[in-house]
XYZ file of C-alpha atoms in Angstrom:
592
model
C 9.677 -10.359 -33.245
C 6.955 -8.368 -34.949
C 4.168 -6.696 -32.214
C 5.194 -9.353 -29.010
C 4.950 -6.526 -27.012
C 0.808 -6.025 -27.161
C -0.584 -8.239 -29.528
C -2.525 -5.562 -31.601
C -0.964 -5.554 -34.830
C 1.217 -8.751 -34.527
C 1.611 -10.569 -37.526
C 0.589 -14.498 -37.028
C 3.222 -16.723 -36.221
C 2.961 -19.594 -38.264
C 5.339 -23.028 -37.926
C 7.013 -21.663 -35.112
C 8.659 -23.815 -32.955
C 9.244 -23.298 -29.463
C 10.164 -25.782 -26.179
C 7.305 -24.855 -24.341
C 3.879 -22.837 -25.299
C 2.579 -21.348 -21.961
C -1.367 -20.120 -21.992
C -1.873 -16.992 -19.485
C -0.021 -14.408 -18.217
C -1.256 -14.264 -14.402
C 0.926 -14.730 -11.694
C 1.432 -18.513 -13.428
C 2.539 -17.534 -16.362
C 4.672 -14.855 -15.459
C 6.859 -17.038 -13.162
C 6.726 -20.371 -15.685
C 8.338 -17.884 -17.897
C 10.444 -16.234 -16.014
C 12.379 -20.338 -15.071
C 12.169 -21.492 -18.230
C 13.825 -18.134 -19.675
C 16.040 -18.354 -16.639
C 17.515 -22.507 -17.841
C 17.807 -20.915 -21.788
C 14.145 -22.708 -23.197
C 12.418 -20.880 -25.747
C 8.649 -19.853 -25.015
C 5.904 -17.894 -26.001
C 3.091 -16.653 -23.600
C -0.176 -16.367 -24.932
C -2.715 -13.764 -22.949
C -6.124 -13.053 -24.069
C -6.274 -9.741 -22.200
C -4.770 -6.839 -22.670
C -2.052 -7.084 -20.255
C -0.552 -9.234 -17.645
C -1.826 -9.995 -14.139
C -4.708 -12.340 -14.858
C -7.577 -12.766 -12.100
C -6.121 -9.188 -11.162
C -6.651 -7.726 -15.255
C -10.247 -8.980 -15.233
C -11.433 -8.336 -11.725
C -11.416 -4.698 -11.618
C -14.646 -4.264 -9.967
C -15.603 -1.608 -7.085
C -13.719 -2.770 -3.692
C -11.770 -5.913 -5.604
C -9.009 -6.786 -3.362
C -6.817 -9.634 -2.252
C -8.332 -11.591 0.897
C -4.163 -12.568 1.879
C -1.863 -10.043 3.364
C 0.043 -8.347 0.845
C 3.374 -9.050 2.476
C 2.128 -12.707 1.932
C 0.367 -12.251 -1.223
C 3.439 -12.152 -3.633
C 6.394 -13.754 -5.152
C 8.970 -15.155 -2.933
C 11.915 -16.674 -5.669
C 13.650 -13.182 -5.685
C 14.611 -11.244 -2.366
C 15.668 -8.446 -4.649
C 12.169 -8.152 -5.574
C 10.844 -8.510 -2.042
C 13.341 -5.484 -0.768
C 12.466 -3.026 -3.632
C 8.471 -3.679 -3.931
C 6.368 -1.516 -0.997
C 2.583 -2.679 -0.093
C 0.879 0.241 1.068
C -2.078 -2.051 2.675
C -2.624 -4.559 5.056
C -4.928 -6.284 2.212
C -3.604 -5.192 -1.268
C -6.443 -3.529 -3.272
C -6.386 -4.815 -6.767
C -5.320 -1.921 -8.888
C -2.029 -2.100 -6.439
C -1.548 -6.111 -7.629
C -1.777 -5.090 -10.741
C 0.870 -2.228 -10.764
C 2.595 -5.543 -8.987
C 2.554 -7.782 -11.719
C 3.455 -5.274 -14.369
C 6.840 -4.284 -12.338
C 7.127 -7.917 -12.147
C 6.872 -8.412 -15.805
C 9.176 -5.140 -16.513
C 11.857 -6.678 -13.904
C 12.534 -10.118 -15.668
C 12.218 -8.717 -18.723
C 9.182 -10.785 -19.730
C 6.386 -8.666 -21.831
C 8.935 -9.344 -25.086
C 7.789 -13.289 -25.214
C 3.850 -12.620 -23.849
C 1.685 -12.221 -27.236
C -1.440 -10.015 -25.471
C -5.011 -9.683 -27.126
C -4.408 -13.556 -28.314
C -6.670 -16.252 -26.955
C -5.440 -19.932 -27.513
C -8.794 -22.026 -28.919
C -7.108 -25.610 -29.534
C -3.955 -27.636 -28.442
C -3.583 -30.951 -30.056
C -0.833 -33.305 -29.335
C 0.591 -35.124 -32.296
C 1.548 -38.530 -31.721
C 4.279 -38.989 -34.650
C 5.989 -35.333 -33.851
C 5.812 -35.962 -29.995
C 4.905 -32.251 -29.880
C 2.261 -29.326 -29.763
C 0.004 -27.634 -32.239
C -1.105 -24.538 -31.088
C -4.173 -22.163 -32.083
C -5.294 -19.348 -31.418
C -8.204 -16.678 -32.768
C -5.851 -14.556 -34.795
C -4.391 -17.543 -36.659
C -1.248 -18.314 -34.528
C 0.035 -21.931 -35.468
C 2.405 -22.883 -33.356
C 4.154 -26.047 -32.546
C 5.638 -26.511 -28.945
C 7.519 -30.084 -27.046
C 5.807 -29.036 -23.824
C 2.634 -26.788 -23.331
C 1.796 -25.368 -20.374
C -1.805 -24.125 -18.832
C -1.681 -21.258 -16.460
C -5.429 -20.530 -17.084
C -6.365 -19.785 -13.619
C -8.314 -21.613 -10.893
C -10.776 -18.084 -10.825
C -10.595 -17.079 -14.857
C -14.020 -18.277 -16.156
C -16.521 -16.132 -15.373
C -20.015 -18.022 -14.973
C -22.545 -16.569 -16.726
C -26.410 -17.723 -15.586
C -28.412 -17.927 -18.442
C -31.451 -15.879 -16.974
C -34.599 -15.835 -19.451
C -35.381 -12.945 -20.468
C -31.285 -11.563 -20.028
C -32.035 -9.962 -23.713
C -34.903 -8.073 -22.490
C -33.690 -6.032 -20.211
C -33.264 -2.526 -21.472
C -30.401 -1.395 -18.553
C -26.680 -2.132 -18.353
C -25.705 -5.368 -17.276
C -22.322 -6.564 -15.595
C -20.048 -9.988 -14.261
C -17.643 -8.612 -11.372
C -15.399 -10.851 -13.321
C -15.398 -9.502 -16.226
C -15.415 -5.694 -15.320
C -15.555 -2.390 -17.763
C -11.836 -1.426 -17.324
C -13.292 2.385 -16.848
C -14.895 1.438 -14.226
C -18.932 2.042 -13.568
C -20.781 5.006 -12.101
C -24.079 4.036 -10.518
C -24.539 7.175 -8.873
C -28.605 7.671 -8.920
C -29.069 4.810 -9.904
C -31.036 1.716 -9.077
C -28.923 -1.759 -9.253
C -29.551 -5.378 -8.416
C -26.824 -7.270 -7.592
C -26.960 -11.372 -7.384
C -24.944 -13.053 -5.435
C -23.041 -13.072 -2.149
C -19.815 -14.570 -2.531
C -16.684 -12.754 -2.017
C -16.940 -9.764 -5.471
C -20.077 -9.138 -4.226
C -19.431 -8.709 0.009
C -16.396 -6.656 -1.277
C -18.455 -4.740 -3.671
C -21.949 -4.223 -2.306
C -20.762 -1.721 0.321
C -18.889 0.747 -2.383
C -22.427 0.729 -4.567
C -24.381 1.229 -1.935
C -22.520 4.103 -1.740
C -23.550 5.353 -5.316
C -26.723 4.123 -5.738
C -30.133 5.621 -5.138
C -31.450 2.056 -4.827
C -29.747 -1.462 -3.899
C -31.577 -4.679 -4.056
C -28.940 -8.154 -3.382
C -30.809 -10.903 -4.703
C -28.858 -14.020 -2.288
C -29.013 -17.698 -2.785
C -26.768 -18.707 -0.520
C -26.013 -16.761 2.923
C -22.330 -16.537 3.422
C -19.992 -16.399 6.294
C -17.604 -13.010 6.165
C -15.328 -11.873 8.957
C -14.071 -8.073 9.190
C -10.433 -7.072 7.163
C -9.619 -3.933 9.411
C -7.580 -3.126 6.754
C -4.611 -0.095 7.336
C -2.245 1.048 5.542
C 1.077 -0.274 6.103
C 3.347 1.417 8.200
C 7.399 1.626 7.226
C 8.106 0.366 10.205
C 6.174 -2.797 10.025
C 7.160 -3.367 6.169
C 10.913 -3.045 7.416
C 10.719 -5.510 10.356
C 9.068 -8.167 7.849
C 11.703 -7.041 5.172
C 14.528 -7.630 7.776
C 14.304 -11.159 7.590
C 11.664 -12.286 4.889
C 13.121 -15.672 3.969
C 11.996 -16.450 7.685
C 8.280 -15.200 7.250
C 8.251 -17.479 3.575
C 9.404 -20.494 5.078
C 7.339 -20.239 8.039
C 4.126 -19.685 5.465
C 5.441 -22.467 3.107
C 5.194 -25.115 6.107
C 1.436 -24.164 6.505
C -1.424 -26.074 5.127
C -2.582 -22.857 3.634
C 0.691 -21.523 2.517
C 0.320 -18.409 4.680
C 1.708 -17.179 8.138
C -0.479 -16.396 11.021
C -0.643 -17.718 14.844
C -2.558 -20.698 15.410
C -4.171 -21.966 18.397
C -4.010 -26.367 18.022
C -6.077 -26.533 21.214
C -9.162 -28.061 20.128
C -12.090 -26.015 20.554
C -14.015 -28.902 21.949
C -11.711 -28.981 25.112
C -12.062 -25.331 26.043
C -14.902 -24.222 28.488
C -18.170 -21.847 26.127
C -16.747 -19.028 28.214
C -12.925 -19.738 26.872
C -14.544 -19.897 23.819
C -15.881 -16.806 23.409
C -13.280 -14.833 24.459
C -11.027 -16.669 21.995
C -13.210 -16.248 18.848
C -13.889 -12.825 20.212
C -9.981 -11.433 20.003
C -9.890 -13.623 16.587
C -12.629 -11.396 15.721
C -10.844 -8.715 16.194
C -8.098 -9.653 14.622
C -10.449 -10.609 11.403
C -9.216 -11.763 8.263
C -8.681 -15.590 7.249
C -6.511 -16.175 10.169
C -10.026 -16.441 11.976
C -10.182 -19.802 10.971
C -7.253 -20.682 13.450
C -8.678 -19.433 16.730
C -9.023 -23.617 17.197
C -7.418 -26.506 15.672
C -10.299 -29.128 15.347
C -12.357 -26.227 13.757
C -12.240 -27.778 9.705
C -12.243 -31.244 11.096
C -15.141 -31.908 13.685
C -18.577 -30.816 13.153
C -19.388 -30.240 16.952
C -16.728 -27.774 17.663
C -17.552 -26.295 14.107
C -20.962 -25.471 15.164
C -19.504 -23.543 17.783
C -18.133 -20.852 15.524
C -20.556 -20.716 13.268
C -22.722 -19.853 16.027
C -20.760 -17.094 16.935
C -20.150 -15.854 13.291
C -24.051 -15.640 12.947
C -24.805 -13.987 16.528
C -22.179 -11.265 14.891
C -24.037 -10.847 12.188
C -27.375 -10.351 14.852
C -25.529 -7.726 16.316
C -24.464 -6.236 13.259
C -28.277 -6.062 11.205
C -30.307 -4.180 12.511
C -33.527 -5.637 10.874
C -34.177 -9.152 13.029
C -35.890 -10.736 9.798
C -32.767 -9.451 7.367
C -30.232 -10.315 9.854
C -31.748 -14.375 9.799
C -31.755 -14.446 5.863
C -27.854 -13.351 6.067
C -26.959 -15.764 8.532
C -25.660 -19.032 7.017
C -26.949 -22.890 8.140
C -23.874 -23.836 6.432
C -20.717 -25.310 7.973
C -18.657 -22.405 8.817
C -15.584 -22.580 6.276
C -16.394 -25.160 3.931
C -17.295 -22.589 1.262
C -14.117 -20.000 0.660
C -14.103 -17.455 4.121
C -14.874 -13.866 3.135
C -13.064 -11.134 4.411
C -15.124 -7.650 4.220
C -15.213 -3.767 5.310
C -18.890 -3.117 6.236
C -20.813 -5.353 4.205
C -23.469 -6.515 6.823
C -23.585 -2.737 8.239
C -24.529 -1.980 4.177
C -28.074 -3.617 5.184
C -28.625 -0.731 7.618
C -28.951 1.908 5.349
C -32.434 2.614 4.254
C -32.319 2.917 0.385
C -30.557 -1.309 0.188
C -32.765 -4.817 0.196
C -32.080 -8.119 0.678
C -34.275 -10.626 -1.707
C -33.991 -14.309 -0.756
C -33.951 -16.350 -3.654
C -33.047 -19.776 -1.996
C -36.747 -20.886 -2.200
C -38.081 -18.927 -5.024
C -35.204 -18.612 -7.628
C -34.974 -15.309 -10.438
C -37.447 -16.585 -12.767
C -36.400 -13.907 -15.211
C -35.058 -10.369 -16.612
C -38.073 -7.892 -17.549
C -37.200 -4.777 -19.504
C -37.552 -2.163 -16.253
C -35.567 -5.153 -13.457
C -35.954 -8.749 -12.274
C -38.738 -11.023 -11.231
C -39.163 -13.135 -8.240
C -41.920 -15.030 -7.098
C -44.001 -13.004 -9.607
C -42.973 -9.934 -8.071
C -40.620 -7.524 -10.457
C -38.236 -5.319 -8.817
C -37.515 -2.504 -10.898
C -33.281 -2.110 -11.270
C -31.653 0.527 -13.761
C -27.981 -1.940 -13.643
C -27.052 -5.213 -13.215
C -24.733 -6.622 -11.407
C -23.948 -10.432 -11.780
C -21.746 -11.505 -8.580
C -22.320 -15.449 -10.079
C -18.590 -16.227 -9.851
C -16.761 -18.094 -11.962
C -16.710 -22.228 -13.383
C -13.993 -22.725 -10.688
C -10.606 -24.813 -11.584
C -11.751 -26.138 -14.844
C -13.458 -23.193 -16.554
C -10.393 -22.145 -18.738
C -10.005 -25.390 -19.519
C -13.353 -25.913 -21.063
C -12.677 -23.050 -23.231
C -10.431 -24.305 -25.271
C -10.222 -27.291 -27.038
C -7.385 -29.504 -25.885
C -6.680 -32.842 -27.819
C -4.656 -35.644 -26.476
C -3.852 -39.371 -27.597
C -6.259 -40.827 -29.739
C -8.599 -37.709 -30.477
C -9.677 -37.490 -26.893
C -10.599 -34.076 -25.762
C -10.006 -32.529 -22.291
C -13.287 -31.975 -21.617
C -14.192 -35.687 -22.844
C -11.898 -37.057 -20.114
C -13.211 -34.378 -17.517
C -17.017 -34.849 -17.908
C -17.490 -37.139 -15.372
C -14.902 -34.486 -12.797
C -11.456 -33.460 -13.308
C -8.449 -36.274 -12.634
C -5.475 -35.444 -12.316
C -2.120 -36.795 -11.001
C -0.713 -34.591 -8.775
C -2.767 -31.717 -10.095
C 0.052 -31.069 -12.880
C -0.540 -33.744 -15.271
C -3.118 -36.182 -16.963
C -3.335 -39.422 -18.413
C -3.652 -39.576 -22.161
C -2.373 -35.779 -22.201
C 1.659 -36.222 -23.051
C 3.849 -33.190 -22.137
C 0.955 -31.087 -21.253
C 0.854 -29.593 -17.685
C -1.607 -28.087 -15.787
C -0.596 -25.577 -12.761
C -2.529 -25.227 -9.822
C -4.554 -27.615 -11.841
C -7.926 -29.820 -9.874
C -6.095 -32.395 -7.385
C -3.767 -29.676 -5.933
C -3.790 -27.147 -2.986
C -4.257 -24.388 -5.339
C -7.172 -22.228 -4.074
C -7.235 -23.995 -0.542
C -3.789 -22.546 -0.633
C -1.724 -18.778 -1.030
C -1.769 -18.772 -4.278
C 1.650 -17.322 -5.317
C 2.849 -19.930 -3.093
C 0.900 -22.877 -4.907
C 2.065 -21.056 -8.358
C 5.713 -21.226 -7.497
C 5.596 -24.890 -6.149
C 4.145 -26.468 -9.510
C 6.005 -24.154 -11.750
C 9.427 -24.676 -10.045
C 8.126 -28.572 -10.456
C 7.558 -28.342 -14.224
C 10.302 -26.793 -15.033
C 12.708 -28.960 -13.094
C 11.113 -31.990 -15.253
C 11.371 -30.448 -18.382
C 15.150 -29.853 -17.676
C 15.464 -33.339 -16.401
C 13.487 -34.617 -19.507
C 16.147 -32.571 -21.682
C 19.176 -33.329 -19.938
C 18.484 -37.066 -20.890
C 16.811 -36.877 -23.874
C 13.357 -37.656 -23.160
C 10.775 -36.710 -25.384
C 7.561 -38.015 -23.564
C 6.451 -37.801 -20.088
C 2.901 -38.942 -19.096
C 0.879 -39.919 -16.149
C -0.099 -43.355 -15.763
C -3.961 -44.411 -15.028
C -3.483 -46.560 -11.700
C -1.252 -43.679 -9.821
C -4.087 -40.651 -10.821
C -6.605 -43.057 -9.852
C -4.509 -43.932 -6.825
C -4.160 -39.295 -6.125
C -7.603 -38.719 -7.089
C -8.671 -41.010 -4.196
C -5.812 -39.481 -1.800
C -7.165 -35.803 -2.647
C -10.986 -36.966 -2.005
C -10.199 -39.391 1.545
C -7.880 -36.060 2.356
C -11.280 -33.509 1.585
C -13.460 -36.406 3.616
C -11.475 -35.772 6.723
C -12.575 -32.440 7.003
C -16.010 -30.574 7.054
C -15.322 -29.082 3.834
C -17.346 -31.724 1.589
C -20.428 -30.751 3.276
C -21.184 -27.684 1.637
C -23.948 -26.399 -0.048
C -23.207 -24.554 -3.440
C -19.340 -24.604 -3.512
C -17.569 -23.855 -6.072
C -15.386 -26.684 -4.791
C -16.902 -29.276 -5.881
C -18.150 -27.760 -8.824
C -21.674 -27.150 -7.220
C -22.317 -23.241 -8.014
C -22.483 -24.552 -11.862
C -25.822 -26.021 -13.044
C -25.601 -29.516 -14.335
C -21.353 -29.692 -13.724
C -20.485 -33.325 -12.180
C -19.552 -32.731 -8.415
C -16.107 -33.624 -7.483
C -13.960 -32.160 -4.397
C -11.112 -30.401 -7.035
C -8.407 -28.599 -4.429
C -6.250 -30.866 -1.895
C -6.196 -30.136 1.386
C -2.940 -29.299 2.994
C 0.490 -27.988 1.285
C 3.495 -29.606 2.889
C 2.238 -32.967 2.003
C 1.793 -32.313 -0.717
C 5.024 -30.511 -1.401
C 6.535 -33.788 0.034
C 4.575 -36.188 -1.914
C 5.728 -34.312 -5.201
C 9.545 -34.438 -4.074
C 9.063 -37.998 -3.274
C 7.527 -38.542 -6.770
C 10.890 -36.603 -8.555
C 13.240 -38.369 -5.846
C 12.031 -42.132 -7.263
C 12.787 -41.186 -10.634
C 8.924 -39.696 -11.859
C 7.047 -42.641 -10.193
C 3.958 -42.764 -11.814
C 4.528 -41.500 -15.079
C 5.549 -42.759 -17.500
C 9.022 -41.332 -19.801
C 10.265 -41.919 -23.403
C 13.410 -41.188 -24.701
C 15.655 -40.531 -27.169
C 18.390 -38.703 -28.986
C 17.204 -34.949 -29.877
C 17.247 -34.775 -33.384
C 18.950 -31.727 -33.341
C 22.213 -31.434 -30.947
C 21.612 -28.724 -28.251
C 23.853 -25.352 -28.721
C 26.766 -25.060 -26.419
C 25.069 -22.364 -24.698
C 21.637 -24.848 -24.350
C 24.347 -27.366 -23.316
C 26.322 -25.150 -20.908
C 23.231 -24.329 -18.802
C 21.277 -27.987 -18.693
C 25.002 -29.651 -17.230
C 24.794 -26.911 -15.001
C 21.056 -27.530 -13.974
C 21.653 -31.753 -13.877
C 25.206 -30.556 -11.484
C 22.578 -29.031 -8.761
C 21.646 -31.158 -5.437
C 18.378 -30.943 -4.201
C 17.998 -29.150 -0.909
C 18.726 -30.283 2.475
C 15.033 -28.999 3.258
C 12.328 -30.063 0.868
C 9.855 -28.910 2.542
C 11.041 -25.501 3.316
C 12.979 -25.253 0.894
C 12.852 -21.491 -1.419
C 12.781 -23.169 -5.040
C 11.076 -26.826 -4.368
C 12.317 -30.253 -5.249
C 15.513 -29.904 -7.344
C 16.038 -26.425 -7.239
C 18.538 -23.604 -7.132
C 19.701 -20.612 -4.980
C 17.102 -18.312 -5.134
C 19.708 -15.985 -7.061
C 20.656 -18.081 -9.625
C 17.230 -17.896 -11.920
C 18.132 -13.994 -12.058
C 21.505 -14.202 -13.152
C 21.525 -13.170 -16.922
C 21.746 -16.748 -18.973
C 20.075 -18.737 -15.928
C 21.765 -20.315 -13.234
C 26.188 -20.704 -13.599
């Protein structure tokens, strides 16, 4: 087909009809593509950057880098890929991801059925056609039986509207949205707001550049040390040795990553115990911090106990007594995503950097020469807006998504996203959502999460084929019945309680708070085989003889696909509910 390969000069496709539509080309998109190529469906990726990789394409600011180990942080369905592929860090940096999920798309052959530089603006499902109708800004119309969002959890930047944004007279940036050149700010003076996770990772590397360096903070944040290395052969080859192990042992985690946890409840251990645990956790830094204790994300009391320690690190740390007790969070220690750093509360040290608090006293505007606070202006040369992004339904928003009866997306959403399952929602037939609000997604590793619900939707979609179904659709009483599961699951931990998450929603003036991820992965995993194993409970499926007869070859691979048993081992199990060898999607024409 004419210009599939980047998008620039394609012509529009116009009544094109394919099985499935899929909208990104992340890490979601890639593998959704990669199965349903693999079973012999037809379908077109649509990418509104420039390339693939998603989160990792946009995010290119200084320090950007993944807060999961990199032997972790990656996709487990081939071991070919896991043998050939070398991390060089402990923490993959993101222009390495990147590189990752372009060999990833040159592998599988995928790039030739991605259509780059081509941003979807309306899906609309017809009622009489039992299909698709797909949009996008450079006058694709396309018509697809299934359509698939892999938008991203972390894809829509959110942009404050500051008065006076117009007036300013300097540069002005989003860390998630990030000149692909990259910035200079050598000499220069920059104000950064924000202190979530771009900006802990990227406030250290301009401090490096810039003459000046004012951090305007809303919201003090917990952040534990990387200690990032490089990766030695020697430890990549023991991992490599028997990585099937290290997956399944990560897949039977609630956070869908491997590391040594203590279930001793902090509670029962004496202070001194205490410290000396938290203190070698310390020193081990990264997320695995969070499991020095098991009771830590589910009773206040022994909560408080690392926080406390967290914030006497960050005592030690500061220098300045007064700038050391604005950076120290009163929130509960890990109900707001953990950050993972290298020298960001050492950056506060260094003579030419300031800390503004604007937790009281918000930016009441952009001048032409900086900022202003409180009526006082401080005078910035750059920009930087760490604001992060309109978490889990963002992307969504953007387009314009139409189900039965003229209802929009964002019509059923405006009171908080429901879901069933996170994959699906009702009055939205054949369209699914992965990693979508009601899931583990971003309480999860995300490659992990990706290749649970992809593995998922494509296994229904064959099923749906195999029997001639044309329609599958949640029904209202089981997403009610999920939506309460995935809040009473959030209420049993301290996570709820915190202020400005972008888990509920909170970091986004005037969006309806609602608790979006699910906590814990192999229930869920079970919960979604037990759903498949009693035939779909709670949706509902319509059927009837394809119009057109399937070719022998369409044929040939769905008998092959119905012939497969489910594993012994849901749970652990390397392709889901109803999968296949972890070979067999590689195997030129699908699985045999």
């Amino acid at each position: 087909m004419t210009g599939t390969t980047n998008g620039h000069h394609h012509q529009p496709e116009t009544d094109t009809v394919f099985d499935a539509v899929i909208v990104g080309a992340g890490f979601a998109g890639l593998y959704m593509l990669h199965r349903l190529r693999g079973l012999g469906f037809s379908a077109r990726v649509y990418e509104a950057g420039g390339g693939v990789g998603g989160t990792w394409y946009w995010n290119r600011y200084p320090g950007a880098r993944c807060d999961v180990e990199s032997m972790q942080y990656s996709f487990s369905f081939s071991e070919e890929l896991d043998q050939q592929w070398n991390w060089s860090e402990k923490y993959a940096p993101q222009p390495e991801i990147l590189s990752y999920a372009n060999h990833v798309a040159d592998r599988f052959d995928l790039r030739r059925h991605i259509q780059f530089d081509t941003r979807v603006i309306a899906a609309s499902f017809d009622e009489t056609q039992k299909c698709w109708h797909i949009e996008t800004g450079r006058g694709d119309r396309v018509s697809a039986k299934f359509c698939i969002m892999a938008v991203g959890c972390l894809s829509a930047a959110n942009h404050v509207p500051f008065r006076g944004r117009e007036d300013f007279r300097g540069s002005i940036y989003h860390t998630g949205e990030w000149p692909h050149q990259g910035v200079d700010f050598t000499g220069l003076r920059v104000g950064v707001i924000g202190t979530g996770s771009s900006a802990i990772q990227s406030i250290p590397i301009i401090a490096q550049q810039a003459s000046h360096l004012t951090v305007f903070q809303r919201t003090a944040t917990y952040s534990v040390p990387a200690w990032n290395a490089r990766l030695t052969p020697e430890y990549r080859d023991a991992i490599k040795s028997d990585y099937p192990a290290l997956r399944a042992k990560a897949r039977a985690r609630p956070t869908g990553f491997y590391f040594p946890f203590n279930m001793q409840p902090a509670l029962e251990a004496t202070p001194e115990q205490r410290e000396r645990k938290y203190e070698e956790a310390w020193e081990q830094g990264g997320l695995p911090f969070l499991g020095a204790y098991g009771d830590l994300l589910f009773e206040k009391a022994a909560n408080d106990t690392i926080a406390e320690f967290a914030r006497n690190k960050i005592r030690a740390i500061v220098k300045n007594p007064a700038t050391a007790e604005l950076l120290c969070p009163d929130n509960v220690f890990g109900c707001k995503r953990l950050c993972v750093d290298t020298g960001y509360f050492e950056t506060y040290n260094l003579p030419h950097v300031k800390l503004v608090d604007v937790s009281k006293t918000p930016i009441e505007r952009f001048t032409a020469d900086g900022i202003e606070v409180d009526g006082s202006e401080y005078k910035v040369d750059a920009i930087v807006c760490a604001t992060g992004f309109a978490a889990m339904t963002g992307s969504f928003d953007r387009i314009k998504i139409t189900g039965r009866n003229g209802q929009t997306l964002a019509e059923k959403w405006r009171a908080g996203p429901r879901a069933y399952l996170g994959v699906a929602t009702v009055g939205f037939p054949n369209l699914f959502t992965i990693t979508g609000p009601g899931s583990p997604s971003v309480l999860c590793n995300m490659p992990v999460a990706i290749e649970q619900h992809a593995d998922w939707i494509t296994d229904c979609i064959r099923h749906m084929r195999g029997r001639g179904l044309e329609r599958i659709e949640a029904q209202p009483d089981s997403m009610d019945s999920w939506v309460a599961e995935v809040n009473e699951a959030a209420n049993k931990t301290v996570l709820p309680m915190a202020k400005h998450s972008w888990y509920l929603g909170a970091n986004v003036p005037g969006k309806t708070r609602v608790f979006m991820p699910l906590v814990g992965f192999p229930p869920y995993v079970e919960k979604c085989n037990e759903v498949v194993a009693n035939g779909y409970d709670g949706f509902a499926l319509e059927g009837m003889v394809p119009e057109e007869p399937l070719s022998a070859a369409a044929a040939t691979l769905v008998r092959a696909a119905l012939d497969k048993k489910p594993p012994r081992d849901l749970a652990t199990s390397k392709r889901g509910a109803w999968g296949y060898p972890p070979q067999a999607a590689e195997r030129p024409g699908g699985p045999r």
